[in-house]
Coordinates of C-alpha atoms in Angstrom, one line a residue:
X1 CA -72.9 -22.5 2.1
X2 CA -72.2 -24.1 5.3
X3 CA -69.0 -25.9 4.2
X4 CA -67.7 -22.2 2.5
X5 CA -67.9 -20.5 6.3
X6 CA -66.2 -23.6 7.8
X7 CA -63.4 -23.6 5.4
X8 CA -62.9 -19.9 6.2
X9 CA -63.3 -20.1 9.6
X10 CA -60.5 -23.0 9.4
X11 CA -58.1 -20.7 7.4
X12 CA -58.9 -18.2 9.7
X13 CA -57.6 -21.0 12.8
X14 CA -54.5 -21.4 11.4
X15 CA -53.2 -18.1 10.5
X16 CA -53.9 -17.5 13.9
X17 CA -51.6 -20.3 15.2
X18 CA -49.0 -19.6 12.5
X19 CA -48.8 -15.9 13.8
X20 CA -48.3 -16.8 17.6
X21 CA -45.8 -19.6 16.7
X22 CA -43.9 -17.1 14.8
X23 CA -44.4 -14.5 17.8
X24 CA -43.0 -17.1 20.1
X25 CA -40.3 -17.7 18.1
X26 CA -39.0 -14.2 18.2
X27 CA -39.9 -13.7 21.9
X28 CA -37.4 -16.6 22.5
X29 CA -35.1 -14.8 21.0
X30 CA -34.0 -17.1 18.4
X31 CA -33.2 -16.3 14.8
X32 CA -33.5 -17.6 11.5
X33 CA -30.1 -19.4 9.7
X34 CA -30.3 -16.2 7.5
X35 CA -30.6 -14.1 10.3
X36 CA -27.6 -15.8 11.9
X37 CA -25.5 -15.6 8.9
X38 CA -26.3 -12.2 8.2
X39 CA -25.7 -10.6 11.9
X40 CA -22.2 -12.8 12.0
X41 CA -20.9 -11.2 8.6
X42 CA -21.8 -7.6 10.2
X43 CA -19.6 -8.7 13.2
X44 CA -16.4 -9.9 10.9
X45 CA -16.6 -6.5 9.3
X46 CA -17.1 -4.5 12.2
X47 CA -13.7 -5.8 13.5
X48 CA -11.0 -3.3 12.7
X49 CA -8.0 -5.8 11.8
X50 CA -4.9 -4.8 9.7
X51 CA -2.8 -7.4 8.1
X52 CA 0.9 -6.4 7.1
X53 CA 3.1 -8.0 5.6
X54 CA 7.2 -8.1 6.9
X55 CA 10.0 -8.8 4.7
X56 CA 12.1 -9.7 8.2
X57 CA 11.3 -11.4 11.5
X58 CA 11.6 -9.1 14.3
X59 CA 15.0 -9.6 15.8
X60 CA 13.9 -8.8 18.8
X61 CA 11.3 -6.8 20.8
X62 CA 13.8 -5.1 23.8
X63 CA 13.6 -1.5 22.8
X64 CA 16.7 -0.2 24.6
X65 CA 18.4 -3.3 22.9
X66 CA 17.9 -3.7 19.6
X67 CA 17.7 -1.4 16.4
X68 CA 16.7 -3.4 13.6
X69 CA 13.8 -2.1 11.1
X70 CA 12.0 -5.6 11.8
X71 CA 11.9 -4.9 15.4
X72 CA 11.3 -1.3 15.7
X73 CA 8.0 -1.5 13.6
X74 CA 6.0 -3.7 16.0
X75 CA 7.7 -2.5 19.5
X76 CA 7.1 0.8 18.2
X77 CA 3.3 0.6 18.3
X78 CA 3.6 -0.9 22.0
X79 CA 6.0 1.5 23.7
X80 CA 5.7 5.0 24.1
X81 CA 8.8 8.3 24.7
X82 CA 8.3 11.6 26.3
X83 CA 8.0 13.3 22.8
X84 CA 7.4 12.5 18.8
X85 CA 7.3 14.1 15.4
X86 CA 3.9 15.6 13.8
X87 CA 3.5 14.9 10.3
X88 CA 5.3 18.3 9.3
X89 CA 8.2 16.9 11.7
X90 CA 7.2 19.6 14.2
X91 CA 8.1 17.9 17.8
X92 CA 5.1 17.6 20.1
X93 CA 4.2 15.8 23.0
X94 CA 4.0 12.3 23.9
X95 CA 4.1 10.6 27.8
X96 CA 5.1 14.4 27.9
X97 CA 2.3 17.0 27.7
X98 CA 4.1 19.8 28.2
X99 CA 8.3 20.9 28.6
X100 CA 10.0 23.6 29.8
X101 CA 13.8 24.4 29.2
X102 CA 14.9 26.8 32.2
X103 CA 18.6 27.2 30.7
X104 CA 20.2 25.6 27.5
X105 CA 21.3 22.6 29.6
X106 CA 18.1 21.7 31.8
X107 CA 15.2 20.2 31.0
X108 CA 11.6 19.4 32.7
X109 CA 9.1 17.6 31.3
X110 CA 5.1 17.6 32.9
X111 CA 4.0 13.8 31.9
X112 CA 0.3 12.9 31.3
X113 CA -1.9 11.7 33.8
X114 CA -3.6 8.5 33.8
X115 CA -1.8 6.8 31.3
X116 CA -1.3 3.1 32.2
X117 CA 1.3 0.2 31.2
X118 CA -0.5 -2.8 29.4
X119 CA 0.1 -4.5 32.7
X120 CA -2.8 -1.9 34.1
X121 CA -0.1 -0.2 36.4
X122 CA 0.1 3.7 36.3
X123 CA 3.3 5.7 34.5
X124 CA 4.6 7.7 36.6
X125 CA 8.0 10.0 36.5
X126 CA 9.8 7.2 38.4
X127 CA 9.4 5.0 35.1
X128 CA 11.1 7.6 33.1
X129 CA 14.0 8.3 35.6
X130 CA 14.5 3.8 35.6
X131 CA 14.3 3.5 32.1
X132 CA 17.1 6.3 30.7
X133 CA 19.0 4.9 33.7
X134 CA 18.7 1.7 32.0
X135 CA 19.4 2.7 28.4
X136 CA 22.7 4.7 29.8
X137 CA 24.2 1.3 32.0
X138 CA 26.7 0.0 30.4
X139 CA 25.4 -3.4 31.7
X140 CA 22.3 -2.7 29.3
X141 CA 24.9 -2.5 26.2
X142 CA 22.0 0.1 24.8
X143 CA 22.1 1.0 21.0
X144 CA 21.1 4.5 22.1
X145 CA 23.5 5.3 25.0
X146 CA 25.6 7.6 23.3
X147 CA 22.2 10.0 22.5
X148 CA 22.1 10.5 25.6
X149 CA 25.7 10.8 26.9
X150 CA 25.5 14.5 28.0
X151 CA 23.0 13.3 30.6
X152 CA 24.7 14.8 34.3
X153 CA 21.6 13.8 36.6
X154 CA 17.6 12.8 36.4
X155 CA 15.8 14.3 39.7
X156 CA 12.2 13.4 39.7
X157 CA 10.3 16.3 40.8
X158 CA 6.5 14.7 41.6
X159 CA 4.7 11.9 40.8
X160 CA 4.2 13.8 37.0
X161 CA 7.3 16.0 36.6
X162 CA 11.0 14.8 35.6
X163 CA 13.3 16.8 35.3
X164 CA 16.9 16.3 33.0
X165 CA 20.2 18.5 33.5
X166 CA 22.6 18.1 30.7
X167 CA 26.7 18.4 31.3
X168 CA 26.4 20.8 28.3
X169 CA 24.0 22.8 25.7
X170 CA 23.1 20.0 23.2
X171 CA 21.1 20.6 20.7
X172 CA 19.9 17.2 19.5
X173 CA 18.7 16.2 22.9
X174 CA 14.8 16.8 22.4
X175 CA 15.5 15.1 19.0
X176 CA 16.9 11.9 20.1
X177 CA 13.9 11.9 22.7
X178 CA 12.0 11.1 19.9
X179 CA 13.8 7.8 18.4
X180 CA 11.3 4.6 19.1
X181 CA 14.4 3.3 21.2
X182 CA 14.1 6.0 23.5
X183 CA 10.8 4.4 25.3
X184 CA 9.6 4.2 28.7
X185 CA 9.4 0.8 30.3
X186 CA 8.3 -0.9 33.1
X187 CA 11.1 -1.8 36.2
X188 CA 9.4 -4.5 36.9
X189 CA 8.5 -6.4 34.0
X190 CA 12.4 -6.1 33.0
X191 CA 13.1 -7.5 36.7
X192 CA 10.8 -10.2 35.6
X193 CA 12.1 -11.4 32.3
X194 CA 15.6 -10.3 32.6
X195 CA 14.8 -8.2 29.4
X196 CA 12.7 -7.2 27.0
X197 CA 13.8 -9.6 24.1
X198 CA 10.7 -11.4 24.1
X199 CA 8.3 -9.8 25.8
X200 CA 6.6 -6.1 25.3
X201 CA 4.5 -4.2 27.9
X202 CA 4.5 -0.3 27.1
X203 CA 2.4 2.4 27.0
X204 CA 1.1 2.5 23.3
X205 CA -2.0 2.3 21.6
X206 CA -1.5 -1.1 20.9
X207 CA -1.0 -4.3 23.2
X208 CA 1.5 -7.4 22.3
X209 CA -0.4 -10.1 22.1
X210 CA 1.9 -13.2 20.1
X211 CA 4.7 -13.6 18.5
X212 CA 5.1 -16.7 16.7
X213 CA 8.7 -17.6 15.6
X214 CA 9.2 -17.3 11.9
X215 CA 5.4 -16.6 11.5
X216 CA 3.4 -13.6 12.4
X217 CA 3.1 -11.0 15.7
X218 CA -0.1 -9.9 16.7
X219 CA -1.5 -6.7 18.3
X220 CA -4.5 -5.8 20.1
X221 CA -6.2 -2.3 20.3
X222 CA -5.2 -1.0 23.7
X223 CA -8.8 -0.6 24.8
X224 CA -7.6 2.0 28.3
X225 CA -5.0 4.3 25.8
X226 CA -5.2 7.8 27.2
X227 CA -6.0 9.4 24.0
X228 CA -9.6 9.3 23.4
X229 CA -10.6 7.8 20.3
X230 CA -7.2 6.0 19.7
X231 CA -6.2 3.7 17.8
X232 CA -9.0 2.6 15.4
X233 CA -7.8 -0.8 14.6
X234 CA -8.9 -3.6 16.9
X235 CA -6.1 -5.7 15.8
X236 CA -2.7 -5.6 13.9
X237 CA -1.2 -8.9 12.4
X238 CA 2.3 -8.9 11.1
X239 CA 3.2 -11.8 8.7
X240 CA 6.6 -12.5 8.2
X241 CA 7.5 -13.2 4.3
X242 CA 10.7 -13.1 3.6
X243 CA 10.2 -13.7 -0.3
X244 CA 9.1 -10.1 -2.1
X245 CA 7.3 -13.1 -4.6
X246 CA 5.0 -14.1 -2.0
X247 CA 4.5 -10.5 -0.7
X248 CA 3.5 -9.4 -4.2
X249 CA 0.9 -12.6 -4.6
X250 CA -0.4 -12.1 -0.5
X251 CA -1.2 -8.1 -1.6
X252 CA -2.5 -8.9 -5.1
X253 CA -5.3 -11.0 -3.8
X254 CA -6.1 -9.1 -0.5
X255 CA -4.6 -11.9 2.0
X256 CA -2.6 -8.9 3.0
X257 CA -3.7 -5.3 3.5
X258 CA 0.1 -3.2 3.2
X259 CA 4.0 -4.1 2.7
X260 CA 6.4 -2.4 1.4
X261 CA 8.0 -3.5 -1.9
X262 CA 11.2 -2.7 -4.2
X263 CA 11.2 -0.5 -7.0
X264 CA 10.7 -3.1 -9.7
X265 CA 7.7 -4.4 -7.7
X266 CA 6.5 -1.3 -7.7
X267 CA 6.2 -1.1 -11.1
X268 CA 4.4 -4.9 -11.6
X269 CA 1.6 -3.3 -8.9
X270 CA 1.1 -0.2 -10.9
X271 CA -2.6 -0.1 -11.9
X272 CA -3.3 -3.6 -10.0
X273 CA -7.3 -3.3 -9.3
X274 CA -7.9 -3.1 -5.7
X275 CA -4.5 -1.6 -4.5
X276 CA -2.3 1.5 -4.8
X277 CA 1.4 1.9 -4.1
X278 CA 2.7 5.1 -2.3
X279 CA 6.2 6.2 -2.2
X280 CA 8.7 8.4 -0.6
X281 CA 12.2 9.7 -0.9
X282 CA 13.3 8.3 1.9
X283 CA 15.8 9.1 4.7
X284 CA 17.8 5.5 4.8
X285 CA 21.2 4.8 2.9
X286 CA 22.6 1.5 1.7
X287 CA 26.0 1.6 2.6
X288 CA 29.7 -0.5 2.1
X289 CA 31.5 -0.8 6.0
X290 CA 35.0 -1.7 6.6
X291 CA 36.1 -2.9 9.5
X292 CA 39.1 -0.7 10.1
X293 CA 41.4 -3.0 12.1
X294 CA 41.3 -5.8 9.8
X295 CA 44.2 -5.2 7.1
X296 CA 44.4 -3.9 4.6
X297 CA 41.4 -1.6 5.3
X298 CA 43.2 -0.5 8.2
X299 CA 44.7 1.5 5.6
X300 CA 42.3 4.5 4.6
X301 CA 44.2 4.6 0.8
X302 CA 42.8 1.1 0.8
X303 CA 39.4 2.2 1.2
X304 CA 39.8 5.4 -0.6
X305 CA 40.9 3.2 -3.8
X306 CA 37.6 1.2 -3.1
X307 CA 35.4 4.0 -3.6
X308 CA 37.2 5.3 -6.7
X309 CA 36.6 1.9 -7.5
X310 CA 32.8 1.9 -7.3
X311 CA 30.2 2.7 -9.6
X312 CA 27.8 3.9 -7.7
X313 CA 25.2 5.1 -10.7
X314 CA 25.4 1.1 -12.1
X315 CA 24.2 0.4 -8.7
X316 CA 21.8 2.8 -8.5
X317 CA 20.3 1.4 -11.8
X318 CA 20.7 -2.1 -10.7
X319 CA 20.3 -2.6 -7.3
X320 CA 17.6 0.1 -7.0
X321 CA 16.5 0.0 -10.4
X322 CA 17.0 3.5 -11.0
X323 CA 14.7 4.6 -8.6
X324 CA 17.1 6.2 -5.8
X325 CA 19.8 9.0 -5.6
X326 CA 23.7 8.9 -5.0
X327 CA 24.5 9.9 -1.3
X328 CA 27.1 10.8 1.4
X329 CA 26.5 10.0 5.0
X330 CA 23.5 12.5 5.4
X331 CA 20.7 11.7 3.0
X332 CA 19.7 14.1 0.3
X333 CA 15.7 13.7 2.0
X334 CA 17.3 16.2 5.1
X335 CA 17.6 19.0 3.0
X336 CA 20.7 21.7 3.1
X337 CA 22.2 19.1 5.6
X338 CA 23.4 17.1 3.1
X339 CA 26.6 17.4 1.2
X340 CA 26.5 17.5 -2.3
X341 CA 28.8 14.4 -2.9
X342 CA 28.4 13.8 -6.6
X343 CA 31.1 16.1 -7.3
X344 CA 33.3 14.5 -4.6
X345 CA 36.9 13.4 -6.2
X346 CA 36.1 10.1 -4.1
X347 CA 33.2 9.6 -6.0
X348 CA 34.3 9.5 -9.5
X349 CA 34.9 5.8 -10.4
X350 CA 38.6 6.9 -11.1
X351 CA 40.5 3.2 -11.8
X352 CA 43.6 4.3 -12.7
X353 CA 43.7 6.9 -9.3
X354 CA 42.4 3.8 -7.3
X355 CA 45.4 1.4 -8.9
X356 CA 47.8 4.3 -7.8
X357 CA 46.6 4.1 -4.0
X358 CA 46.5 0.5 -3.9
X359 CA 49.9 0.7 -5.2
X360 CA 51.1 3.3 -2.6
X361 CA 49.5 1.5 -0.1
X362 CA 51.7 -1.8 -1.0
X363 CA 49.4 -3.7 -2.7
X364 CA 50.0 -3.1 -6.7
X365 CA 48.4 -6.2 -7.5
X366 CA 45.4 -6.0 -5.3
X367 CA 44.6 -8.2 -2.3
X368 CA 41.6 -11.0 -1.6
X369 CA 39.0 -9.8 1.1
X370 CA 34.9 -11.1 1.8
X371 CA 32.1 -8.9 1.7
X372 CA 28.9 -10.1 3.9
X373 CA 25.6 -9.2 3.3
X374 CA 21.9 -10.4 4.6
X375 CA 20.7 -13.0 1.7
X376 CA 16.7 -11.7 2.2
X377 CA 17.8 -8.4 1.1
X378 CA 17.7 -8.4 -3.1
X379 CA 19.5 -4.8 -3.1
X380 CA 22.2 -6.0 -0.2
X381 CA 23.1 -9.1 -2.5
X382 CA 23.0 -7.0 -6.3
X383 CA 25.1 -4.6 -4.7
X384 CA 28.0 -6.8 -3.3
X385 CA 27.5 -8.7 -7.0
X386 CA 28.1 -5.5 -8.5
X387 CA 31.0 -4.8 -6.4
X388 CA 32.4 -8.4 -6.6
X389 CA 32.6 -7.5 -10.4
X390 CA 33.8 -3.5 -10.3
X391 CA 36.3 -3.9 -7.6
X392 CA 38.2 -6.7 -9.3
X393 CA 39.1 -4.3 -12.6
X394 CA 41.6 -3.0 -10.0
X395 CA 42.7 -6.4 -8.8
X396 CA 40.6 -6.7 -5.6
X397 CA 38.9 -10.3 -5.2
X398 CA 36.2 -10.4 -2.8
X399 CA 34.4 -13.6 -1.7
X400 CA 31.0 -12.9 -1.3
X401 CA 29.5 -14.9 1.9
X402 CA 25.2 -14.3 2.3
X403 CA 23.9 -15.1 5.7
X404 CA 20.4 -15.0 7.1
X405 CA 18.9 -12.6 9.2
X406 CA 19.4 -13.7 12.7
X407 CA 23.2 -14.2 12.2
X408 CA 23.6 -10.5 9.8
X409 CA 22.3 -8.7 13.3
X410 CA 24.6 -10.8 15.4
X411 CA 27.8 -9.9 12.9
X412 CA 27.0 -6.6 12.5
X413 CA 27.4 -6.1 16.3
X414 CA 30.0 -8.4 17.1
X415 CA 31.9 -6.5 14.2
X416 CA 33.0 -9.7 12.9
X417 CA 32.8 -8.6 9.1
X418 CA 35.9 -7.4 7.3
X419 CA 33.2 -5.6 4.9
X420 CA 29.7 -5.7 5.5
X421 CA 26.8 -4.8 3.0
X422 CA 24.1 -2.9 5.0
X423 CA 21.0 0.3 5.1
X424 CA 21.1 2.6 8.0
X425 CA 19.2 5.8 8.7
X426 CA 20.1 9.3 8.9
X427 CA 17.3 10.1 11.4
X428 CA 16.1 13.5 12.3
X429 CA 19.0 15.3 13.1
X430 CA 22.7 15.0 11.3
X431 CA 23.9 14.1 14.7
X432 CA 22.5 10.6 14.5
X433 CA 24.3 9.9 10.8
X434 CA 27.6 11.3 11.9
X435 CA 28.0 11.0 15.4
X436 CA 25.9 7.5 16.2
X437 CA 27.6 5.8 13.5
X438 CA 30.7 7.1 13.5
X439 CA 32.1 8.7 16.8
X440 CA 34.8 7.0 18.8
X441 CA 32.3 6.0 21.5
X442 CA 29.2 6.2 19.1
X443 CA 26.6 3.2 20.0
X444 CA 26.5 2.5 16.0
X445 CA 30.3 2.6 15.9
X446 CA 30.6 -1.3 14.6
X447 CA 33.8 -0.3 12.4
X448 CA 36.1 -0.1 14.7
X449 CA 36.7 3.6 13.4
X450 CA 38.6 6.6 15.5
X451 CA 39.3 10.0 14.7
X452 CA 40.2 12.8 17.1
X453 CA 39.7 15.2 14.5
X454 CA 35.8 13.8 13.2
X455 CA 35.4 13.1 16.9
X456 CA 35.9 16.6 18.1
X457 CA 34.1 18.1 15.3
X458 CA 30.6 16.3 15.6
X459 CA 30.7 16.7 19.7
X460 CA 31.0 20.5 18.4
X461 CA 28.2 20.2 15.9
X462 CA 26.1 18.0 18.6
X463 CA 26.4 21.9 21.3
X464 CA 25.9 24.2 18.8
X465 CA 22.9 25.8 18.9
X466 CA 22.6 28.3 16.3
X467 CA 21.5 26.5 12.7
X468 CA 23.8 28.1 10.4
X469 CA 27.1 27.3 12.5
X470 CA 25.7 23.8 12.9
X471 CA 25.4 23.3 8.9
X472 CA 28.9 24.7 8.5
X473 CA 30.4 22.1 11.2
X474 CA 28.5 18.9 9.6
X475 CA 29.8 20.0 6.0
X476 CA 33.4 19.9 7.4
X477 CA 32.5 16.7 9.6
X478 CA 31.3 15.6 6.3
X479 CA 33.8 16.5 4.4
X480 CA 36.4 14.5 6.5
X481 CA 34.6 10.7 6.4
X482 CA 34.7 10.8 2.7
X483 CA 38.2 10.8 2.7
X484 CA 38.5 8.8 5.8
X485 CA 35.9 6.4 4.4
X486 CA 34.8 4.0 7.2
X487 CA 32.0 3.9 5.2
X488 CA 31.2 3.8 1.2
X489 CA 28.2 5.7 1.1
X490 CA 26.0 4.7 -1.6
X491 CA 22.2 4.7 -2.7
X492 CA 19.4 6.4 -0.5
X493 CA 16.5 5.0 -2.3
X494 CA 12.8 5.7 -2.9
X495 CA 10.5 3.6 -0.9
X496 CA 7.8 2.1 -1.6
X497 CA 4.5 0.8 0.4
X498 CA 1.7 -1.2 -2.1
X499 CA -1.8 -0.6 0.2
X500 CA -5.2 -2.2 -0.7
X501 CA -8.3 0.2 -1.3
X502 CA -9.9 -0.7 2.1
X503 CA -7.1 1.1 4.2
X504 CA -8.6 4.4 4.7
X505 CA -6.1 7.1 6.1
X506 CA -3.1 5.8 6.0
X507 CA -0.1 8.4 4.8
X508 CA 4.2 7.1 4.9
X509 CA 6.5 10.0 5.5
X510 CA 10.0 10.0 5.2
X511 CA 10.5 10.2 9.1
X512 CA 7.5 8.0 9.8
X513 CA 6.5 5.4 7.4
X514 CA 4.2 2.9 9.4
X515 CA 2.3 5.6 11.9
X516 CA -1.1 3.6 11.9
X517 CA -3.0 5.0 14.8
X518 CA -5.3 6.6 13.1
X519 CA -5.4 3.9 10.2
X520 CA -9.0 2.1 9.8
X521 CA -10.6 -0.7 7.2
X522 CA -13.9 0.1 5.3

C-alpha cells in the first residue's frame, strides 16, 4: 500500500516539473521547430510578390527619353502624369485631382496634396512646370515633344495649381497628358544623374528597386503612395526571357505568375491546369518603313509597287497565325476612326500593277534593297521572310539583316535602315498614329517622310474640336499615306497574356494591358 501512494505521489512530482518546464519554455518566448516552420511559411505567403515575365530588356528607364514597350512597362508603374484612362477609357485624374478649361486653349490643373517622390520630397506644381519644360528642349531629344508642340507658356499658379495656355484649340492635348512618357520628374534627381536612363524616382505606387542587366528589375510597394490602400503587391519582379520557349516552360510550372505570349502559344496553354490565357484586340500594328531618302524608295511608285506586292492575309496567317486583322495606320480596335483599308487598290496583292510602277519608276527588272528587323521578335522575322519571298515575284531582292534588341532601338532612331520591320501603337487618339509618326516635325518621324499636304491636314485634324469633322479629316489624312506609303501598314494582332490561377484581379485592356495596382496573389 505504501509503495502504491509513493509511486503516485512520484508521478504526481513530475507532471508538475514537466508542466513548469514547458511554461518556461513559452514564457521565454521560444518555439518549437514546427512552430518555426509553420509561422515562417505564413510569412512567405503573406508577401504580396508578382513575378512577370519580359520578352525584352528594358531599353531604358528615362521616361521623356525612350518609347520602347520593354521600358514603358516597368517606368510606368514608378512615374506618375497629371491625368490617365479608367477602364471604360474615360479620362480621370492622376497627380491632377481636379481641371478646369477657362477657354478652348487654357488649361489649369489643381494637383494632389501630399504626394511625395520615392526620394521622400513633396510634388509640387514646380515639378510639373520643369518636367514639360524638359520633355519640350530640344536638348532633351524627347519622343513626346511634338504632343505637346502647341504649348505657348506654363505659369505656376501656387504651390498646387499649374496652369497651361496653348497657341491654339487642340483637341488631343488632355489625351497625350495621359501617355506614360508624359510623367512628372524630379529636377534634381535628373541634375544628379544627367538623366534618367538608369535610374527611376517618380511618384507611382511602386519604387525601383534593381535592375540587373540582361536579368530581372525589381519593384517595391511604395509604402507612402497617396492613395489609400494602394498598390497590393509588396513586390514586382520582372524577368527578362527573351525565348517565348522558356516563357512557356517558366509559366507552365508557376516560376512565373504572367507574360504575354503569341497566338500559337496561346493555343499550347489552352486548358493548362493552373493557368488561363486572356486576350484582347489590341490597339498596336506591325508595320513595313521606308526610309524615304534612300533610293529607290525615295520614289513613292516604288513603295506603292511594294504594297501591291504584299500579301498581307499570308502574313496574317503566318506571322500571326491567323489570329489578327489587316490594318491601315489607325487600328481597327479605335472604332469609326479607322479606315476600312481592305478594299484599298493598294491593298490588293496586284503583281502585274506593281511590275508596271516599278517599271515606270525605272526599274523594270527590280532593284536589291535590305530589310532589318529585331531577331527576338518571331512575327518581325516571319514577316520580312514572307516578304523576302513575295516581293521577289516582282523582281525585288531583299537581304534580310536580324539584329538584337539594343541595336534595333538605336537604328530605328538613327534612321539608319533603308526598310525596317517594326510594331507601333495607335494610342488613344488618331492624332498619335498619324501625326506622331508621320508629320514633318513628328517625334516618331524616323522615315525621313514630308508632305505639306498630310502635314497640314493632321495639324487641322489635331484643332478640330467637333468629333464628326475630326473623323472626316483623319479619313482624308488617311486616305493620302496609303498612297504616299511611308509606311506598309500590316497586321494589328490579338494579344495575348497566359496568367496563373493565384493572380486575383487582374484585367488587360486594349489601352492598358499591364495596370497592376490593384492586382494581388492568393
Amino acid at each position: 500500500m505504501f509503495k502504491k501512494q509513493f509511486l503516485f505521489l512520484l508521478f504526481i512530482a513530475l507532471a508538475f516539473v514537466i508542466a513548469a518546464c514547458s511554461n518556461d519554455s513559452n514564457d521565454s518566448g521560444e518555439t518549437s521547430d514546427a512552430e518555426a516552420e509553420s509561422g515562417s511559411e505564413e510569412e512567405t505567403q503573406a508577401e504580396q510578390v508578382l513575378k512577370i515575365a519580359n520578352d525584352q530588356e528594358p531599353a531604358g528607364l528615362d521616361p521623356h527619353k525612350t518609347p520602347a514597350a520593354s521600358s514603358v512597362r516597368v517606368y510606368s508603374k514608378v512615374y506618375e502624369g497629371l491625368v490617365t484612362f479608367d477602364e471604360n477609357m474615360e479620362l480621370e485624374g492622376q497627380l491632377a485631382e481636379s481641371w478646369d478649361q477657362p477657354d478652348d486653349s487654357t488649361y489649369i490643373f489643381n494637383l494632389v496634396e501630399g504626394a511625395q517622390f520615392h526620394n521622400g520630397r513633396e510634388m509640387t506644381a514646380e515639378d510639373v512646370k520643369y518636367s514639360f519644360e524638359r520633355i519640350l528642349n530640344e536638348e532633351t531629344a524627347s519622343h513626346i515633344a511634338s504632343y505637346f508642340a502647341d504649348i505657348e507658356t506654363i505659369e505656376v499658379l501656387g504651390d498646387y495649381q499649374i496652369q497651361f495656355k496653348l497657341a491654339n484649340p487642340n483637341a488631343t492635348f488632355l489625351t497625350n497628358l495621359t501617355n506614360s512618357s508624359a510623367a512628372i520628374v524630379a529636377q534634381e534627381v535628373v541634375e544628379e544623374n544627367g538623366d534618367l536612363q538608369q535610374v527611376a524616382i517618380g511618384t507611382g505606387p511602386f519604387v525601383f528597386e534593381e535592375w540587373v542587366p540582361d536579368n530581372s528589375v525589381t519593384l517595391l510597394k511604395n509604402e507612402d503612395y497617396y492613395v489609400d490602400g494602394i498598390p497590393k503587391l509588396d513586390k514586382v519582379e520582372y524577368y527578362t526571357m527573351l525565348e517565348e520557349a522558356s516563357r512557356l516552360s517558366a509559366i507552365r510550372t508557376g516560376e512565373i505568375d504572367m507574360t504575354t505570349v503569341n497566338a500559337q502559344s496561346a493555343e499550347l496553354l489552352d486548358g493548362a491546369d493552373g493557368l488561363s490565357v486572356m486576350d484582347y484586340q489590341s490597339l498596336e500594328y506591325s508595320y513595313v518603313g521606308f526610309n524615304v531618302d534612300v533610293e529607290p524608295l525615295t520614289d513613292e511608285k516604288v513603295r506603292q509597287a511594294l504594297s501591291l506586292a504584299t500579301n498581307r492575309q499570308e502574313i496574317v496567317d503566318i506571322a500571326w497565325n491567323g489570329q489578327g486583322v489587316i490594318t491601315g495606320p489607325i487600328a481597327p480596335a479605335m472604332g469609326d476612326w479607322s479606315l476600312d483599308v481592305e478594299a484599298h487598290e493598294l491593298y490588293q496583292n496586284d503583281l502585274d500593277q506593281a511590275k508596271d510602277l516599278l517599271a515606270d519608276a525605272g526599274y523594270p527588272d527590280g532593284f536589291e534593297i535590305t530589310i532589318t528587323t529585331a531577331s527576338t521578335y518571331p512575327d518581325m522575322v516571319d514577316t520580312a521572310q514572307l516578304l523576302q519571298q513575295q516581293w521577289k515575284e516582282i523582281g525585288v531582292n531583299a537581304e534580310i539583316r536580324q539584329v538584337e534588341w539594343g541595336e534595333y532601338i538605336d537604328i530605328w532612331s538613327n534612321k539608319s535602315a533603308d526598310i525596317l520591320i517594326g510594331r507601333n501603337g495607335s494610342g488613344s487618339d488618331p492624332d498619335r498614329a498619324m501625326n506622331y509618326f508621320f508629320h514633318t516635325d513628328g517625334s516618331a518621324n524616323v522615315w525621313n517622310f514630308s508632305n505639306a499636304e498630310y502635314d497640314e491636314l493632321v495639324l487641322k485634324g489635331k484643332g478640330t474640336v467637333d468629333v464628326e469633322e475630326r473623323k472626316e479629316v483623319y479619313n482624308q489624312s488617311q486616305e493620302l499615306l496609303l498612297e504616299l506609303s511611308p509606311n506598309l501598314f500590316m497586321v494589328s494582332p490579338m494579344n495575348y497574356v497566359a496568367v496563373r490561377d493565384g493572380v486575383v484581379d487582374y484585367q488587360p485592356y486594349a489601352h492598358s494591358s499591364e495596370d497592376i495596382e490593384e492586382v494581388s496573389k492568393k
